[in-house]
Amino acid sequence: LPISHIEQPTLHAACCFVAAKMFGGDNELGNILQEAVKLKSAQMGQKRKTYETWPFMVQHTLFHGEKDDFKAWRQLPFDEKKEVSERLKEEGNELFKKGSWMDAVEKYEEAATLVHYCYSTDPGWRKNNRGIDDDVIVLVEDKGSTEEDLTWQKKHRAMCALNLAACKQKLGRLDEAIVACDVTLELDPDNVKALYRRAESRIRPTKATAYDHDLAIKDLAQANRIDPSNQTVEKLLVRLRAERKVQREKDAKTFTGMFDRGEIYDKVTQEVKAAAESGKSLLKSGQSHQDLQDRIDNISEEDSLEKRVQDAELLRDLYE
C-alpha cells in the first residue's frame, strides 16, 4: 500500500513504533543511538558549565532576548528601561493577585531582564549545532550612570526575585523559591521577607531534614535580629527552636545509649565522643548564654562533623 494512502494516525503510530524500537535499547542499533545521545548530552554539558551556575531567572534571559520587543527594549536609555521594567513588574503583581502564578513568574523574570541578562554572540545558536556555549555567552549588568540608577537597579532586581520566590512557593517549587531568595539576599542581605521565605521553603518539604531546620532557624534568627518586632518571624522561630530542642535531646539520648552499650567502635565514634565532650566543655568556658546561642544560630553548611556534634551536645545541656 503506498504511503500516501495510509491514514495519518496510522502513519504516526507506525513512526513512533519504529522510533521506539530504534531507541529502545533492546537491539544493537538502539544501544548505539542511546550511547550517542548520552555522549552528545555530556559534551553539551561541558560547554555550558558557567551558564549552569547562574540562577534559573538569569538563564531564562537568554531566551527573552530572542524576542524582538526585548531586543529593542534592551537598547533603550536607562530611564526608559526603568519605565518598561516597572510596568512589567506591576503586570506581574496583578497576575499574582489573580492567582495566575505561572504567568506572574514570566512577568517578574521579564521585568528584570532589561538590566541584568545574558545573550549569545552567535545569532544562530538555536539553529546550528552550537547550542548554549559559555564561549559565546555574555552576561550584561546595566547599572545606569549614577548612584541613584545603581540603587534602583539592585532594589528592582531584589524585588523581582522576592516576588518570584512567592510565586514558586505557591506552585510548590520550593527549591526554586530558595534560589530566588538567595538572589534577593545577595542584592539585599537584610531583606527580612527573603530570609523568612527561604526558611519556610526549607522546612515545607516532607523530605526536609534536621539540617534544613537548622538552616531555617539560622535565617529566622537573622531576620529576628533585623526586625525584632516581626511577630510572624518570631512565631516560626520559637516553634522551630522548640522542635529542635526536643529532637536534639532525643538524638543525644540515642547516641549516649549507643556509646554505653558499646555498639560502635570505629573511628567516627571516637570523634563523636570527643566532640561531645568538647561541646559540654563549652558551657564551662565562661561564654554568655547569648554567645552560645549565637554559635548555634550560625550553623553553616561547611561545618565539620565535630562541630555539629558539639552543637548538639551544647543545645542539650543549654536546655537541661
mmCIF file of C-alpha atoms in Angstrom:
data_model
loop_
_atom_site.group_PDB
_atom_site.id
_atom_site.type_symbol
_atom_site.label_atom_id
_atom_site.label_comp_id
_atom_site.label_asym_id
_atom_site.label_seq_id
_atom_site.Cartn_x
_atom_site.Cartn_y
_atom_site.Cartn_z
ATOM 1 C CA LEU A 1 0.000 0.000 0.000
ATOM 2 C CA PRO A 2 1.547 3.379 -0.997
ATOM 3 C CA ILE A 3 2.409 5.660 1.930
ATOM 4 C CA SER A 4 0.140 8.357 0.527
ATOM 5 C CA HIS A 5 -2.832 6.014 1.036
ATOM 6 C CA ILE A 6 -2.094 5.330 4.712
ATOM 7 C CA GLU A 7 -4.255 7.289 7.157
ATOM 8 C CA GLN A 8 -2.301 9.938 9.106
ATOM 9 C CA PRO A 9 -2.921 8.486 12.634
ATOM 10 C CA THR A 10 -1.793 5.068 11.424
ATOM 11 C CA LEU A 11 1.338 6.517 9.837
ATOM 12 C CA HIS A 12 2.149 8.479 13.002
ATOM 13 C CA ALA A 13 1.728 5.391 15.167
ATOM 14 C CA ALA A 14 3.968 3.404 12.847
ATOM 15 C CA CYS A 15 6.696 6.071 13.007
ATOM 16 C CA CYS A 16 6.501 6.138 16.803
ATOM 17 C CA PHE A 17 6.778 2.355 16.896
ATOM 18 C CA VAL A 18 9.861 2.386 14.676
ATOM 19 C CA ALA A 19 11.467 5.168 16.754
ATOM 20 C CA ALA A 20 10.738 3.263 19.959
ATOM 21 C CA LYS A 21 12.305 0.131 18.552
ATOM 22 C CA MET A 22 15.386 2.041 17.399
ATOM 23 C CA PHE A 23 15.927 3.818 20.733
ATOM 24 C CA GLY A 24 14.540 1.105 22.968
ATOM 25 C CA GLY A 25 17.896 -0.343 23.864
ATOM 26 C CA ASP A 26 16.764 -3.908 23.084
ATOM 27 C CA ASN A 27 18.789 -4.101 19.880
ATOM 28 C CA GLU A 28 22.301 -3.171 18.826
ATOM 29 C CA LEU A 29 21.260 -0.064 16.864
ATOM 30 C CA GLY A 30 19.147 1.138 19.779
ATOM 31 C CA ASN A 31 22.071 0.757 22.175
ATOM 32 C CA ILE A 32 24.382 2.669 19.833
ATOM 33 C CA LEU A 33 21.856 5.517 19.455
ATOM 34 C CA GLN A 34 21.318 5.735 23.214
ATOM 35 C CA GLU A 35 25.058 5.957 23.829
ATOM 36 C CA ALA A 36 25.346 8.637 21.135
ATOM 37 C CA VAL A 37 22.618 10.691 22.838
ATOM 38 C CA LYS A 38 24.373 10.340 26.229
ATOM 39 C CA LEU A 39 27.694 11.381 24.707
ATOM 40 C CA LYS A 40 26.140 14.401 22.999
ATOM 41 C CA SER A 41 24.456 15.446 26.260
ATOM 42 C CA ALA A 42 27.746 15.164 28.138
ATOM 43 C CA GLN A 43 29.528 17.247 25.508
ATOM 44 C CA MET A 44 26.839 19.938 25.664
ATOM 45 C CA GLY A 45 27.089 19.949 29.467
ATOM 46 C CA GLN A 46 30.820 20.657 29.275
ATOM 47 C CA LYS A 47 30.158 23.677 27.050
ATOM 48 C CA ARG A 48 27.741 25.358 29.473
ATOM 49 C CA LYS A 49 29.360 24.936 32.883
ATOM 50 C CA THR A 50 29.327 28.658 33.693
ATOM 51 C CA TYR A 51 25.791 29.097 32.376
ATOM 52 C CA GLU A 52 24.572 26.278 34.611
ATOM 53 C CA THR A 53 25.877 28.072 37.716
ATOM 54 C CA TRP A 54 23.576 31.050 37.112
ATOM 55 C CA PRO A 55 20.134 31.221 38.809
ATOM 56 C CA PHE A 56 17.233 29.999 36.687
ATOM 57 C CA MET A 57 15.863 33.507 36.120
ATOM 58 C CA VAL A 58 19.204 34.659 34.677
ATOM 59 C CA GLN A 59 19.428 31.583 32.448
ATOM 60 C CA HIS A 60 15.986 32.351 31.054
ATOM 61 C CA THR A 61 17.069 35.817 29.941
ATOM 62 C CA LEU A 62 18.953 34.128 27.102
ATOM 63 C CA PHE A 63 15.597 33.181 25.602
ATOM 64 C CA HIS A 64 13.895 36.507 26.373
ATOM 65 C CA GLY A 65 16.480 38.159 24.154
ATOM 66 C CA GLU A 66 15.220 36.160 21.182
ATOM 67 C CA LYS A 67 12.016 38.232 21.199
ATOM 68 C CA ASP A 68 12.043 41.381 19.077
ATOM 69 C CA ASP A 69 10.458 43.625 21.721
ATOM 70 C CA PHE A 70 13.087 42.674 24.310
ATOM 71 C CA LYS A 71 15.878 43.195 21.824
ATOM 72 C CA ALA A 72 14.558 46.713 21.295
ATOM 73 C CA TRP A 73 13.948 47.420 24.984
ATOM 74 C CA ARG A 74 17.485 46.435 25.916
ATOM 75 C CA GLN A 75 18.772 49.184 23.628
ATOM 76 C CA LEU A 76 16.739 51.913 25.335
ATOM 77 C CA PRO A 77 18.287 54.621 27.546
ATOM 78 C CA PHE A 78 18.355 53.588 31.207
ATOM 79 C CA ASP A 79 15.454 55.822 32.292
ATOM 80 C CA GLU A 80 13.209 54.301 29.630
ATOM 81 C CA LYS A 81 14.318 50.793 30.608
ATOM 82 C CA LYS A 82 13.223 51.601 34.146
ATOM 83 C CA GLU A 83 9.742 52.566 32.944
ATOM 84 C CA VAL A 84 9.298 49.349 30.949
ATOM 85 C CA SER A 85 10.724 47.235 33.781
ATOM 86 C CA GLU A 86 8.406 48.776 36.360
ATOM 87 C CA ARG A 87 5.411 48.247 34.081
ATOM 88 C CA LEU A 88 6.254 44.563 33.619
ATOM 89 C CA LYS A 89 6.645 44.130 37.389
ATOM 90 C CA GLU A 90 3.246 45.723 38.020
ATOM 91 C CA GLU A 91 1.699 43.376 35.463
ATOM 92 C CA GLY A 92 3.233 40.524 37.435
ATOM 93 C CA ASN A 93 1.716 41.896 40.649
ATOM 94 C CA GLU A 94 -1.749 41.950 39.103
ATOM 95 C CA LEU A 95 -1.377 38.384 37.842
ATOM 96 C CA PHE A 96 -0.217 37.243 41.273
ATOM 97 C CA LYS A 97 -3.296 38.784 42.908
ATOM 98 C CA LYS A 98 -5.475 36.833 40.465
ATOM 99 C CA GLY A 99 -3.716 33.579 41.324
ATOM 100 C CA SER A 100 -2.095 33.318 37.869
ATOM 101 C CA TRP A 101 1.266 32.382 39.343
ATOM 102 C CA MET A 102 2.859 30.865 36.236
ATOM 103 C CA ASP A 103 2.061 33.993 34.231
ATOM 104 C CA ALA A 104 3.312 36.155 37.108
ATOM 105 C CA VAL A 105 6.618 34.240 37.070
ATOM 106 C CA GLU A 106 7.083 35.157 33.413
ATOM 107 C CA LYS A 107 6.424 38.850 34.074
ATOM 108 C CA TYR A 108 8.763 39.048 37.080
ATOM 109 C CA GLU A 109 11.540 37.392 35.092
ATOM 110 C CA GLU A 110 10.935 39.735 32.175
ATOM 111 C CA ALA A 111 10.884 42.777 34.463
ATOM 112 C CA ALA A 112 14.500 42.193 35.486
ATOM 113 C CA THR A 113 15.755 41.065 32.093
ATOM 114 C CA LEU A 114 16.297 44.580 30.749
ATOM 115 C CA VAL A 115 19.029 45.450 33.270
ATOM 116 C CA HIS A 116 20.565 42.041 34.022
ATOM 117 C CA TYR A 117 20.674 39.444 31.276
ATOM 118 C CA CYS A 118 22.778 37.165 29.109
ATOM 119 C CA TYR A 119 22.884 36.765 25.349
ATOM 120 C CA SER A 120 24.779 34.753 22.750
ATOM 121 C CA THR A 121 27.117 36.446 20.324
ATOM 122 C CA ASP A 122 26.291 33.657 17.869
ATOM 123 C CA PRO A 123 22.968 34.718 16.297
ATOM 124 C CA GLY A 124 22.335 31.194 15.021
ATOM 125 C CA TRP A 125 22.989 29.344 18.271
ATOM 126 C CA ARG A 126 19.486 27.863 18.392
ATOM 127 C CA LYS A 127 19.563 26.560 14.832
ATOM 128 C CA ASN A 128 23.118 25.316 14.459
ATOM 129 C CA ASN A 129 24.818 22.627 16.495
ATOM 130 C CA ARG A 130 26.459 25.082 18.879
ATOM 131 C CA GLY A 131 23.588 25.481 21.345
ATOM 132 C CA ILE A 132 24.271 27.107 24.720
ATOM 133 C CA ASP A 133 28.013 27.666 24.818
ATOM 134 C CA ASP A 134 29.917 29.597 27.502
ATOM 135 C CA ASP A 135 32.419 30.766 24.880
ATOM 136 C CA VAL A 136 29.813 32.942 23.160
ATOM 137 C CA ILE A 137 27.516 33.888 26.050
ATOM 138 C CA VAL A 138 27.891 37.353 27.556
ATOM 139 C CA LEU A 139 26.435 38.405 30.914
ATOM 140 C CA VAL A 140 25.293 42.034 30.981
ATOM 141 C CA GLU A 141 24.547 44.146 34.034
ATOM 142 C CA ASP A 142 23.281 47.619 33.236
ATOM 143 C CA LYS A 143 23.871 49.786 36.326
ATOM 144 C CA GLY A 144 22.962 53.071 34.671
ATOM 145 C CA SER A 145 25.239 56.070 35.052
ATOM 146 C CA THR A 146 24.543 57.333 38.581
ATOM 147 C CA GLU A 147 24.452 56.003 42.147
ATOM 148 C CA GLU A 148 20.690 56.517 42.061
ATOM 149 C CA ASP A 149 20.467 54.275 38.972
ATOM 150 C CA LEU A 150 22.518 51.550 40.667
ATOM 151 C CA THR A 151 20.400 51.722 43.822
ATOM 152 C CA TRP A 152 17.218 51.383 41.780
ATOM 153 C CA GLN A 153 18.649 48.516 39.737
ATOM 154 C CA LYS A 154 19.591 46.442 42.790
ATOM 155 C CA LYS A 155 16.297 47.168 44.554
ATOM 156 C CA HIS A 156 14.301 46.314 41.419
ATOM 157 C CA ARG A 157 16.116 43.032 40.829
ATOM 158 C CA ALA A 158 15.791 42.093 44.501
ATOM 159 C CA MET A 159 12.057 42.775 44.468
ATOM 160 C CA CYS A 160 11.532 40.762 41.282
ATOM 161 C CA ALA A 161 13.440 37.816 42.757
ATOM 162 C CA LEU A 162 11.499 38.075 46.027
ATOM 163 C CA ASN A 163 8.221 38.051 44.110
ATOM 164 C CA LEU A 164 9.442 35.062 42.131
ATOM 165 C CA ALA A 165 10.057 33.249 45.405
ATOM 166 C CA ALA A 166 6.442 33.897 46.440
ATOM 167 C CA CYS A 167 5.203 32.509 43.109
ATOM 168 C CA LYS A 168 7.412 29.434 43.355
ATOM 169 C CA GLN A 169 6.093 28.743 46.855
ATOM 170 C CA LYS A 170 2.527 28.903 45.541
ATOM 171 C CA LEU A 171 3.483 26.487 42.764
ATOM 172 C CA GLY A 172 5.197 24.115 45.187
ATOM 173 C CA ARG A 173 8.592 24.572 43.544
ATOM 174 C CA LEU A 174 10.407 25.125 46.792
ATOM 175 C CA ASP A 175 13.953 24.533 45.541
ATOM 176 C CA GLU A 176 13.448 27.347 43.046
ATOM 177 C CA ALA A 177 11.914 29.504 45.780
ATOM 178 C CA ILE A 178 15.121 29.063 47.791
ATOM 179 C CA VAL A 179 17.225 30.057 44.766
ATOM 180 C CA ALA A 180 15.100 33.174 44.263
ATOM 181 C CA CYS A 181 15.569 34.093 47.934
ATOM 182 C CA ASP A 182 19.321 33.546 47.571
ATOM 183 C CA VAL A 183 19.365 36.070 44.729
ATOM 184 C CA THR A 184 17.337 38.569 46.765
ATOM 185 C CA LEU A 185 19.699 38.272 49.730
ATOM 186 C CA GLU A 186 22.789 38.714 47.548
ATOM 187 C CA LEU A 187 21.336 42.057 46.495
ATOM 188 C CA ASP A 188 19.741 42.947 49.850
ATOM 189 C CA PRO A 189 21.301 40.960 52.745
ATOM 190 C CA ASP A 190 18.903 42.398 55.344
ATOM 191 C CA ASN A 191 15.706 41.547 53.490
ATOM 192 C CA VAL A 192 13.518 40.029 56.222
ATOM 193 C CA LYS A 193 10.899 38.677 53.805
ATOM 194 C CA ALA A 194 13.563 36.802 51.823
ATOM 195 C CA LEU A 195 15.011 35.289 54.996
ATOM 196 C CA TYR A 196 11.535 34.222 56.123
ATOM 197 C CA ARG A 197 10.507 32.778 52.751
ATOM 198 C CA ARG A 198 13.782 30.867 52.449
ATOM 199 C CA ALA A 199 13.249 29.410 55.923
ATOM 200 C CA GLU A 200 9.672 28.450 55.036
ATOM 201 C CA SER A 201 10.794 26.826 51.803
ATOM 202 C CA ARG A 202 13.434 24.759 53.598
ATOM 203 C CA ILE A 203 11.046 23.198 56.117
ATOM 204 C CA ARG A 204 7.926 22.669 53.997
ATOM 205 C CA PRO A 205 9.007 19.566 52.016
ATOM 206 C CA THR A 206 8.184 16.241 53.654
ATOM 207 C CA LYS A 207 11.789 15.214 52.976
ATOM 208 C CA ALA A 208 13.148 18.185 54.965
ATOM 209 C CA THR A 209 15.963 17.102 57.271
ATOM 210 C CA ALA A 210 17.117 18.301 60.683
ATOM 211 C CA TYR A 211 19.842 20.196 58.872
ATOM 212 C CA ASP A 212 17.225 22.015 56.762
ATOM 213 C CA HIS A 213 15.546 23.028 60.027
ATOM 214 C CA ASP A 214 18.882 24.265 61.392
ATOM 215 C CA LEU A 215 19.422 26.433 58.316
ATOM 216 C CA ALA A 216 15.871 27.749 58.614
ATOM 217 C CA ILE A 217 16.484 28.671 62.253
ATOM 218 C CA LYS A 218 19.654 30.492 61.221
ATOM 219 C CA ASP A 219 17.695 32.562 58.661
ATOM 220 C CA LEU A 220 14.912 33.309 61.112
ATOM 221 C CA ALA A 221 17.352 34.294 63.873
ATOM 222 C CA GLN A 222 18.964 36.771 61.489
ATOM 223 C CA ALA A 223 15.554 38.127 60.457
ATOM 224 C CA ASN A 224 14.603 38.451 64.130
ATOM 225 C CA ARG A 225 17.759 40.467 64.861
ATOM 226 C CA ILE A 226 16.991 42.787 61.953
ATOM 227 C CA ASP A 227 13.312 43.230 62.853
ATOM 228 C CA PRO A 228 12.592 42.111 66.456
ATOM 229 C CA SER A 229 9.004 43.352 66.206
ATOM 230 C CA ASN A 230 8.076 40.990 63.362
ATOM 231 C CA GLN A 231 5.654 38.560 65.025
ATOM 232 C CA THR A 232 5.436 36.234 62.017
ATOM 233 C CA VAL A 233 9.180 35.648 62.090
ATOM 234 C CA GLU A 234 9.294 35.260 65.860
ATOM 235 C CA LYS A 235 6.424 32.767 65.924
ATOM 236 C CA LEU A 236 8.078 30.418 63.432
ATOM 237 C CA LEU A 237 11.485 30.841 65.081
ATOM 238 C CA VAL A 238 10.117 29.905 68.520
ATOM 239 C CA ARG A 239 8.341 26.882 67.060
ATOM 240 C CA LEU A 240 11.382 25.568 65.210
ATOM 241 C CA ARG A 241 13.696 26.096 68.181
ATOM 242 C CA ALA A 242 11.299 24.149 70.401
ATOM 243 C CA GLU A 243 11.111 21.334 67.858
ATOM 244 C CA ARG A 244 14.884 21.299 67.520
ATOM 245 C CA LYS A 245 15.332 21.155 71.289
ATOM 246 C CA VAL A 246 13.134 18.072 71.518
ATOM 247 C CA GLN A 247 14.843 16.375 68.571
ATOM 248 C CA ARG A 248 18.362 17.148 69.779
ATOM 249 C CA GLU A 249 17.553 15.727 73.198
ATOM 250 C CA LYS A 250 16.265 12.534 71.577
ATOM 251 C CA ASP A 251 19.382 12.314 69.405
ATOM 252 C CA ALA A 252 21.666 12.891 72.377
ATOM 253 C CA LYS A 253 19.977 10.089 74.333
ATOM 254 C CA THR A 254 20.245 7.788 71.339
ATOM 255 C CA PHE A 255 23.953 8.451 70.881
ATOM 256 C CA THR A 256 24.586 8.133 74.609
ATOM 257 C CA GLY A 257 22.811 4.763 74.682
ATOM 258 C CA MET A 258 24.842 3.549 71.734
ATOM 259 C CA PHE A 259 28.076 4.576 73.423
ATOM 260 C CA ASP A 260 27.086 2.958 76.724
ATOM 261 C CA ARG A 261 26.218 -0.344 75.057
ATOM 262 C CA GLY A 262 29.451 -0.330 73.145
ATOM 263 C CA GLU A 263 27.718 -0.808 69.810
ATOM 264 C CA ILE A 264 30.055 1.473 67.846
ATOM 265 C CA TYR A 265 33.811 1.079 67.915
ATOM 266 C CA ASP A 266 35.095 2.723 64.756
ATOM 267 C CA LYS A 267 36.996 5.960 64.349
ATOM 268 C CA VAL A 268 33.839 8.014 63.764
ATOM 269 C CA THR A 269 32.547 7.026 67.194
ATOM 270 C CA GLN A 270 35.687 8.237 68.887
ATOM 271 C CA GLU A 271 35.477 11.541 67.021
ATOM 272 C CA VAL A 272 31.841 11.975 68.020
ATOM 273 C CA LYS A 273 32.590 11.193 71.656
ATOM 274 C CA ALA A 274 35.452 13.678 71.724
ATOM 275 C CA ALA A 275 33.311 16.323 70.061
ATOM 276 C CA ALA A 276 30.508 15.687 72.551
ATOM 277 C CA GLU A 277 32.865 16.201 75.472
ATOM 278 C CA SER A 278 34.126 19.377 73.810
ATOM 279 C CA GLY A 279 30.534 20.550 73.439
ATOM 280 C CA LYS A 280 29.926 20.058 77.155
ATOM 281 C CA SER A 281 33.083 21.976 77.984
ATOM 282 C CA LEU A 282 31.766 24.981 76.062
ATOM 283 C CA LEU A 283 29.319 25.615 78.893
ATOM 284 C CA LYS A 284 32.239 25.909 81.276
ATOM 285 C CA SER A 285 34.190 28.282 79.057
ATOM 286 C CA GLY A 286 32.731 31.426 80.603
ATOM 287 C CA GLN A 287 30.814 32.425 77.461
ATOM 288 C CA SER A 288 27.431 34.058 77.946
ATOM 289 C CA HIS A 289 24.187 32.278 77.148
ATOM 290 C CA GLN A 290 23.722 34.592 74.142
ATOM 291 C CA ASP A 291 27.213 33.757 72.834
ATOM 292 C CA LEU A 292 26.387 30.084 72.973
ATOM 293 C CA GLN A 293 23.003 30.635 71.319
ATOM 294 C CA ASP A 294 24.677 32.652 68.557
ATOM 295 C CA ARG A 295 27.043 29.753 67.956
ATOM 296 C CA ILE A 296 24.056 27.503 67.359
ATOM 297 C CA ASP A 297 22.287 30.040 65.157
ATOM 298 C CA ASN A 298 25.374 30.411 62.976
ATOM 299 C CA ILE A 299 25.362 26.818 61.788
ATOM 300 C CA SER A 300 26.854 26.579 58.310
ATOM 301 C CA GLU A 301 26.835 24.026 55.516
ATOM 302 C CA GLU A 302 30.631 23.953 55.830
ATOM 303 C CA ASP A 303 30.567 22.811 59.471
ATOM 304 C CA SER A 304 32.549 19.691 60.285
ATOM 305 C CA LEU A 305 31.100 16.596 61.916
ATOM 306 C CA GLU A 306 32.943 17.557 65.099
ATOM 307 C CA LYS A 307 31.278 20.985 65.312
ATOM 308 C CA ARG A 308 27.820 19.578 64.575
ATOM 309 C CA VAL A 309 28.114 17.102 67.440
ATOM 310 C CA GLN A 310 29.437 19.841 69.723
ATOM 311 C CA ASP A 311 26.432 21.964 68.853
ATOM 312 C CA ALA A 312 24.040 19.070 69.527
ATOM 313 C CA GLU A 313 25.550 18.454 72.950
ATOM 314 C CA LEU A 314 25.627 22.165 73.702
ATOM 315 C CA LEU A 315 21.944 22.548 72.889
ATOM 316 C CA ARG A 316 21.009 19.574 75.017
ATOM 317 C CA ASP A 317 22.894 20.961 78.010
ATOM 318 C CA LEU A 318 21.637 24.503 77.481
ATOM 319 C CA TYR A 319 18.043 23.367 77.878
ATOM 320 C CA GLU A 320 18.500 20.813 80.643
#
